[in-house]
Amino acid sequence: RQMYRGSGSDAADYMSYNIYTDSDKATEWGTGADNDVHVTGTGANESTAVTAVIPAGETSKAGTYTDTVKVTLTY
């Protein structure tokens, strides 16, 4: 996963990050069927917390970075 600074095209215009399904950062989210987040609906609003981490040693330029995360909902 990478966020983009919005201008430029060299490697320092992108920032790597990972998303995890738990606060312990033990399971990376969305890297295969074993890492899907399963939530059983009850008819009420549901939320699922995830943790995003930028790896140590990241050398991106200063700025505001954005990315889009696509979620597939099956019911």
Short mmCIF file of N, CA and C in Angstrom, two decimals:
data_model
loop_
_atom_site.label_atom_id
_atom_site.label_comp_id
_atom_site.label_asym_id
_atom_site.label_seq_id
_atom_site.Cartn_x
_atom_site.Cartn_y
_atom_site.Cartn_z
N ARG A 1 0.83 -1.17 0.00
CA ARG A 1 0.00 0.00 0.00
C ARG A 1 0.88 1.24 0.00
N GLN A 2 0.45 2.24 -0.77
CA GLN A 2 1.17 3.50 -0.81
C GLN A 2 0.19 4.66 -0.87
N MET A 3 0.54 5.71 -0.14
CA MET A 3 -0.19 6.97 -0.24
C MET A 3 0.61 7.87 -1.18
N TYR A 4 -0.09 8.77 -1.85
CA TYR A 4 0.53 9.67 -2.82
C TYR A 4 0.43 11.10 -2.32
N ARG A 5 1.50 11.87 -2.51
CA ARG A 5 1.58 13.25 -2.04
C ARG A 5 0.78 14.20 -2.92
N GLY A 6 0.43 13.83 -4.10
CA GLY A 6 -0.40 14.66 -4.96
C GLY A 6 0.38 15.40 -6.03
N SER A 7 1.70 15.38 -5.97
CA SER A 7 2.51 15.98 -7.03
C SER A 7 3.86 15.28 -7.05
N GLY A 8 4.50 15.32 -8.20
CA GLY A 8 5.80 14.67 -8.33
C GLY A 8 5.65 13.23 -8.76
N SER A 9 6.76 12.65 -9.15
CA SER A 9 6.69 11.26 -9.63
C SER A 9 7.86 10.40 -9.16
N ASP A 10 8.72 10.94 -8.28
CA ASP A 10 9.80 10.08 -7.81
C ASP A 10 9.35 9.32 -6.56
N ALA A 11 10.17 8.37 -6.13
CA ALA A 11 9.80 7.49 -5.02
C ALA A 11 9.47 8.25 -3.75
N ALA A 12 10.09 9.40 -3.51
CA ALA A 12 9.85 10.17 -2.29
C ALA A 12 8.49 10.87 -2.28
N ASP A 13 7.74 10.81 -3.38
CA ASP A 13 6.39 11.37 -3.43
C ASP A 13 5.34 10.34 -3.01
N TYR A 14 5.77 9.15 -2.64
CA TYR A 14 4.90 8.08 -2.18
C TYR A 14 5.32 7.66 -0.77
N MET A 15 4.35 7.26 0.05
CA MET A 15 4.64 6.80 1.40
C MET A 15 3.99 5.44 1.60
N SER A 16 4.79 4.46 1.96
CA SER A 16 4.28 3.11 2.20
C SER A 16 3.58 3.03 3.54
N TYR A 17 2.60 2.15 3.64
CA TYR A 17 1.93 1.89 4.92
C TYR A 17 1.28 0.51 4.86
N ASN A 18 0.94 -0.01 6.02
CA ASN A 18 0.24 -1.29 6.13
C ASN A 18 -1.00 -1.10 6.98
N ILE A 19 -2.01 -1.90 6.73
CA ILE A 19 -3.23 -1.88 7.53
C ILE A 19 -3.36 -3.24 8.21
N TYR A 20 -3.65 -3.22 9.50
CA TYR A 20 -3.76 -4.45 10.28
C TYR A 20 -5.17 -4.58 10.87
N THR A 21 -5.59 -5.83 11.05
CA THR A 21 -6.94 -6.10 11.57
C THR A 21 -6.99 -6.08 13.09
N ASP A 22 -5.86 -5.86 13.73
CA ASP A 22 -5.84 -5.83 15.19
C ASP A 22 -4.83 -4.80 15.67
N SER A 23 -5.03 -4.30 16.88
CA SER A 23 -4.15 -3.25 17.41
C SER A 23 -2.75 -3.78 17.72
N ASP A 24 -2.59 -5.10 17.82
CA ASP A 24 -1.27 -5.69 18.05
C ASP A 24 -0.44 -5.77 16.76
N LYS A 25 -1.07 -5.44 15.63
CA LYS A 25 -0.42 -5.47 14.32
C LYS A 25 0.13 -6.86 13.98
N ALA A 26 -0.63 -7.88 14.32
CA ALA A 26 -0.22 -9.26 14.07
C ALA A 26 -0.72 -9.77 12.72
N THR A 27 -1.85 -9.24 12.23
CA THR A 27 -2.44 -9.75 11.00
C THR A 27 -2.67 -8.59 10.03
N GLU A 28 -1.95 -8.62 8.91
CA GLU A 28 -2.14 -7.57 7.90
C GLU A 28 -3.46 -7.80 7.18
N TRP A 29 -4.22 -6.73 6.98
CA TRP A 29 -5.55 -6.82 6.41
C TRP A 29 -5.49 -6.82 4.89
N GLY A 30 -6.27 -7.71 4.29
CA GLY A 30 -6.51 -7.67 2.86
C GLY A 30 -5.41 -8.22 1.99
N THR A 31 -4.57 -9.09 2.51
CA THR A 31 -3.50 -9.66 1.68
C THR A 31 -3.79 -11.10 1.31
N GLY A 32 -5.03 -11.51 1.42
CA GLY A 32 -5.42 -12.86 1.05
C GLY A 32 -6.63 -13.30 1.85
N ALA A 33 -7.24 -14.40 1.47
CA ALA A 33 -8.47 -14.87 2.12
C ALA A 33 -8.31 -15.07 3.62
N ASP A 34 -7.13 -15.48 4.06
CA ASP A 34 -6.92 -15.71 5.48
C ASP A 34 -6.88 -14.41 6.29
N ASN A 35 -6.74 -13.29 5.61
CA ASN A 35 -6.62 -12.01 6.30
C ASN A 35 -7.83 -11.11 6.12
N ASP A 36 -8.93 -11.66 5.62
CA ASP A 36 -10.16 -10.89 5.49
C ASP A 36 -10.70 -10.55 6.87
N VAL A 37 -11.46 -9.49 6.96
CA VAL A 37 -12.13 -9.12 8.21
C VAL A 37 -13.56 -9.62 8.11
N HIS A 38 -13.95 -10.49 8.99
CA HIS A 38 -15.30 -11.05 8.98
C HIS A 38 -16.10 -10.43 10.12
N VAL A 39 -17.26 -9.88 9.79
CA VAL A 39 -18.15 -9.29 10.78
C VAL A 39 -19.53 -9.87 10.52
N THR A 40 -20.18 -10.38 11.55
CA THR A 40 -21.53 -10.90 11.41
C THR A 40 -22.50 -9.81 11.80
N GLY A 41 -23.35 -9.45 10.86
CA GLY A 41 -24.32 -8.39 11.10
C GLY A 41 -25.42 -8.81 12.05
N THR A 42 -25.96 -7.82 12.76
CA THR A 42 -27.04 -8.07 13.71
C THR A 42 -28.28 -7.25 13.37
N GLY A 43 -28.19 -6.44 12.31
CA GLY A 43 -29.28 -5.54 11.97
C GLY A 43 -29.02 -4.14 12.51
N ALA A 44 -28.06 -4.00 13.40
CA ALA A 44 -27.68 -2.70 13.94
C ALA A 44 -26.43 -2.21 13.20
N ASN A 45 -26.06 -0.95 13.39
CA ASN A 45 -24.83 -0.43 12.81
C ASN A 45 -23.64 -1.22 13.34
N GLU A 46 -22.69 -1.50 12.46
CA GLU A 46 -21.49 -2.24 12.85
C GLU A 46 -20.26 -1.40 12.51
N SER A 47 -19.24 -1.45 13.32
CA SER A 47 -17.96 -0.83 12.99
C SER A 47 -16.85 -1.83 13.23
N THR A 48 -15.81 -1.68 12.45
CA THR A 48 -14.64 -2.53 12.58
C THR A 48 -13.41 -1.62 12.60
N ALA A 49 -12.67 -1.67 13.68
CA ALA A 49 -11.46 -0.85 13.79
C ALA A 49 -10.30 -1.54 13.09
N VAL A 50 -9.48 -0.75 12.44
CA VAL A 50 -8.25 -1.24 11.85
C VAL A 50 -7.12 -0.30 12.30
N THR A 51 -5.89 -0.78 12.21
CA THR A 51 -4.74 0.01 12.60
C THR A 51 -3.84 0.19 11.38
N ALA A 52 -3.48 1.43 11.06
CA ALA A 52 -2.57 1.70 9.95
C ALA A 52 -1.22 2.11 10.51
N VAL A 53 -0.15 1.62 9.88
CA VAL A 53 1.21 1.87 10.37
C VAL A 53 2.11 2.26 9.20
N ILE A 54 2.88 3.32 9.40
CA ILE A 54 3.91 3.71 8.44
C ILE A 54 5.21 3.08 8.94
N PRO A 55 5.87 2.27 8.12
CA PRO A 55 7.08 1.58 8.58
C PRO A 55 8.19 2.56 8.98
N ALA A 56 8.98 2.17 9.96
CA ALA A 56 10.13 2.97 10.38
C ALA A 56 11.08 3.15 9.21
N GLY A 57 11.74 4.29 9.16
CA GLY A 57 12.72 4.54 8.11
C GLY A 57 12.14 5.10 6.84
N GLU A 58 10.85 5.43 6.82
CA GLU A 58 10.21 6.00 5.64
C GLU A 58 10.89 7.33 5.29
N THR A 59 11.23 7.55 4.03
CA THR A 59 11.98 8.74 3.62
C THR A 59 11.19 9.61 2.65
N SER A 60 9.89 9.64 2.78
CA SER A 60 9.05 10.44 1.89
C SER A 60 9.21 11.92 2.17
N LYS A 61 8.85 12.74 1.19
CA LYS A 61 8.88 14.20 1.34
C LYS A 61 7.77 14.63 2.30
N ALA A 62 7.96 15.79 2.93
CA ALA A 62 6.92 16.36 3.79
C ALA A 62 5.72 16.73 2.92
N GLY A 63 4.53 16.59 3.46
CA GLY A 63 3.33 16.95 2.72
C GLY A 63 2.12 16.20 3.23
N THR A 64 1.03 16.37 2.53
CA THR A 64 -0.22 15.68 2.84
C THR A 64 -0.38 14.53 1.86
N TYR A 65 -0.54 13.32 2.37
CA TYR A 65 -0.64 12.13 1.55
C TYR A 65 -2.05 11.56 1.64
N THR A 66 -2.53 11.00 0.55
CA THR A 66 -3.86 10.38 0.54
C THR A 66 -3.80 9.05 -0.19
N ASP A 67 -4.79 8.22 0.08
CA ASP A 67 -4.96 6.95 -0.62
C ASP A 67 -6.42 6.56 -0.50
N THR A 68 -6.86 5.64 -1.33
CA THR A 68 -8.20 5.11 -1.27
C THR A 68 -8.10 3.62 -0.96
N VAL A 69 -8.86 3.17 0.02
CA VAL A 69 -8.91 1.76 0.37
C VAL A 69 -10.27 1.23 -0.07
N LYS A 70 -10.27 0.23 -0.91
CA LYS A 70 -11.50 -0.36 -1.42
C LYS A 70 -11.94 -1.50 -0.52
N VAL A 71 -13.19 -1.49 -0.12
CA VAL A 71 -13.74 -2.54 0.74
C VAL A 71 -14.86 -3.23 -0.03
N THR A 72 -14.83 -4.55 -0.06
CA THR A 72 -15.89 -5.31 -0.70
C THR A 72 -16.80 -5.86 0.40
N LEU A 73 -18.06 -5.53 0.33
CA LEU A 73 -19.04 -5.98 1.31
C LEU A 73 -19.89 -7.06 0.68
N THR A 74 -19.91 -8.23 1.31
CA THR A 74 -20.70 -9.35 0.82
C THR A 74 -21.78 -9.65 1.85
N TYR A 75 -23.01 -9.77 1.40
CA TYR A 75 -24.10 -10.07 2.34
C TYR A 75 -25.07 -11.03 1.71
#
